[in-house]
Amino acid sequence: MANVAVIGAQWGDEGKGKIVDWLSARADVVVRFQGGHNAGHTLVIDGVTYKLSLLPSGVVRPGKLSVIGNGVVVDPWALAAEIDKLRGLGVTVTPESLVVAENAALILPLHRELDVARESSNSVQALGTTKRGIGPAYEDKVGRRAIRAIDLKNFGTLPAKVARLLAHHNALRRGTGAEELAVEAVLAKLRGIAPKILPFIGPVWRTLDQARKAGKRILFEGAQAVLLDVDHGTYPFVTSSNTVAGQAAAGSGIGPRQIGYVLGIVKAYTTRVGEGPFPTEQKNEVGERLGQRGAEFGTVTGRKRRCGWFDAVLVRQTILTGGVDGIALTKLDVLDGFDEIKVCTGYRLGKAALDHLPADPVEQAAIEPVYETIEGWSESTRGARSWAQLPANAIKYVRRIEELIDAPVALLSTSPEREDTILVHDPFLA
């Protein structure tokens, strides 16, 4: 049996929540390994909708251990609020069901304030962040001035750490016209939240090693997607962490050889939230139709998503950089009723033909997609749970995508409902 890492293989919002939930029924441990509460997963279980941001998807299932790894930046106030919200829905979260890495960096209110100030400034190009402090928190982590979860255990040494952090942030706040912060004000907030967070923290690397040695199935749950990776995405319109499968190891403290199968989540068309290049975007009736049928609004932000045709060039690239073994193709039912469906198979840059997305932002803005037109289908695919229930043209569409991205479909999703899934092969048995 293989441990499985799940990552988004486009710009996020591919339906990872449902797929991770579907897989979590077969897993013993579910791990978040990067990002923060800017991630959004919507789960629909027995008619109840759960919207998660920071907690792993396995937290809503009894008997599963949920883990927030060291690669995640944790807003302790958001974490406490999300735990309380789940309790209101009948889900009990305890230190026996949730472990937070003691070496995870924390997101503080000052990080959110800096994020908002930067995004609102007319002098800086907006990156389309969620304004939740994710980027500034990662900056402090790599700058070696972050406050970590373990620091909440010792308020005797914390004032000096906060003072060092504020030496950096107060200089930034002066630059943005914000009021400077006092050490004691920050400490007071941390004293208030610490009792709610400390019971959950521990050495995640050891927890995962023990689970591995006990033969437990571990599911690594990625946030955002490969095209938002800080190295391999459409920089600078990216998130502040690595979203590729390799981060599952670094962001949780487990060896890379322990990740047996990488499942990339891919939507049957393409969407993007926020700014940045989008070669196949449809600013027309097609884009509106995809958005309405696919309910394309962000789980966390509520922002309307940009929509367009499937881009096989991008996905083929993320298959390679993300380390993907097979894909879960989602939202096939949104394409029901289209007479024709277009798929991008290449780009043109002037007279040159390209088979990949260039790294140069100027070239990214100038490329033009080359489309292949595929005959659509009028029958409904919604709720299909076997190949026999799919229209012939829908099957042809799926097979053509497999050819173009050079990766097999392991799972096919035909609605938000968990059971409306066609299993081609089980990643845990790969």
PDB file of C-alpha atoms in Angstrom, residues 36 68 73 94 107 134 145 174 229 234 243 260 307 309 331 378-379 393 403 405 410 414:
ATOM      1  CA  GLY A  36      -2.361  28.500   5.478  1.00  0.00           C
ATOM      2  CA  ILE A  68      -0.953  20.298  10.359  1.00  0.00           C
ATOM      3  CA  VAL A  73       1.813  28.872   8.463  1.00  0.00           C
ATOM      4  CA  THR A  94      -9.485  16.975  20.246  1.00  0.00           C
ATOM      5  CA  ILE A 107       0.490  34.181  11.450  1.00  0.00           C
ATOM      6  CA  ILE A 134       0.231  34.266   4.457  1.00  0.00           C
ATOM      7  CA  ARG A 145      12.334  36.004  13.018  1.00  0.00           C
ATOM      8  CA  ARG A 174       6.301  53.432   9.563  1.00  0.00           C
ATOM      9  CA  ASP A 229       3.960  27.397  -6.656  1.00  0.00           C
ATOM     10  CA  THR A 234       3.163  32.097 -12.817  1.00  0.00           C
ATOM     11  CA  THR A 243       2.830  23.507  -3.739  1.00  0.00           C
ATOM     12  CA  GLY A 260       4.314   6.512  -2.881  1.00  0.00           C
ATOM     13  CA  CYS A 307     -13.051  30.706 -16.443  1.00  0.00           C
ATOM     14  CA  TRP A 309     -11.176  26.125 -21.765  1.00  0.00           C
ATOM     15  CA  LYS A 331     -16.410  18.756 -12.818  1.00  0.00           C
ATOM     16  CA  SER A 378     -26.068  16.647 -24.869  1.00  0.00           C
ATOM     17  CA  GLU A 379     -26.613  13.855 -22.328  1.00  0.00           C
ATOM     18  CA  ASN A 393     -18.294  11.764 -26.506  1.00  0.00           C
ATOM     19  CA  GLU A 403      -3.203  11.660 -24.358  1.00  0.00           C
ATOM     20  CA  ILE A 405      -1.183  15.585 -20.740  1.00  0.00           C
ATOM     21  CA  ALA A 410      -7.226   7.541 -11.797  1.00  0.00           C
ATOM     22  CA  THR A 414     -19.150  13.900 -11.848  1.00  0.00           C
TER      23      THR A 414
END
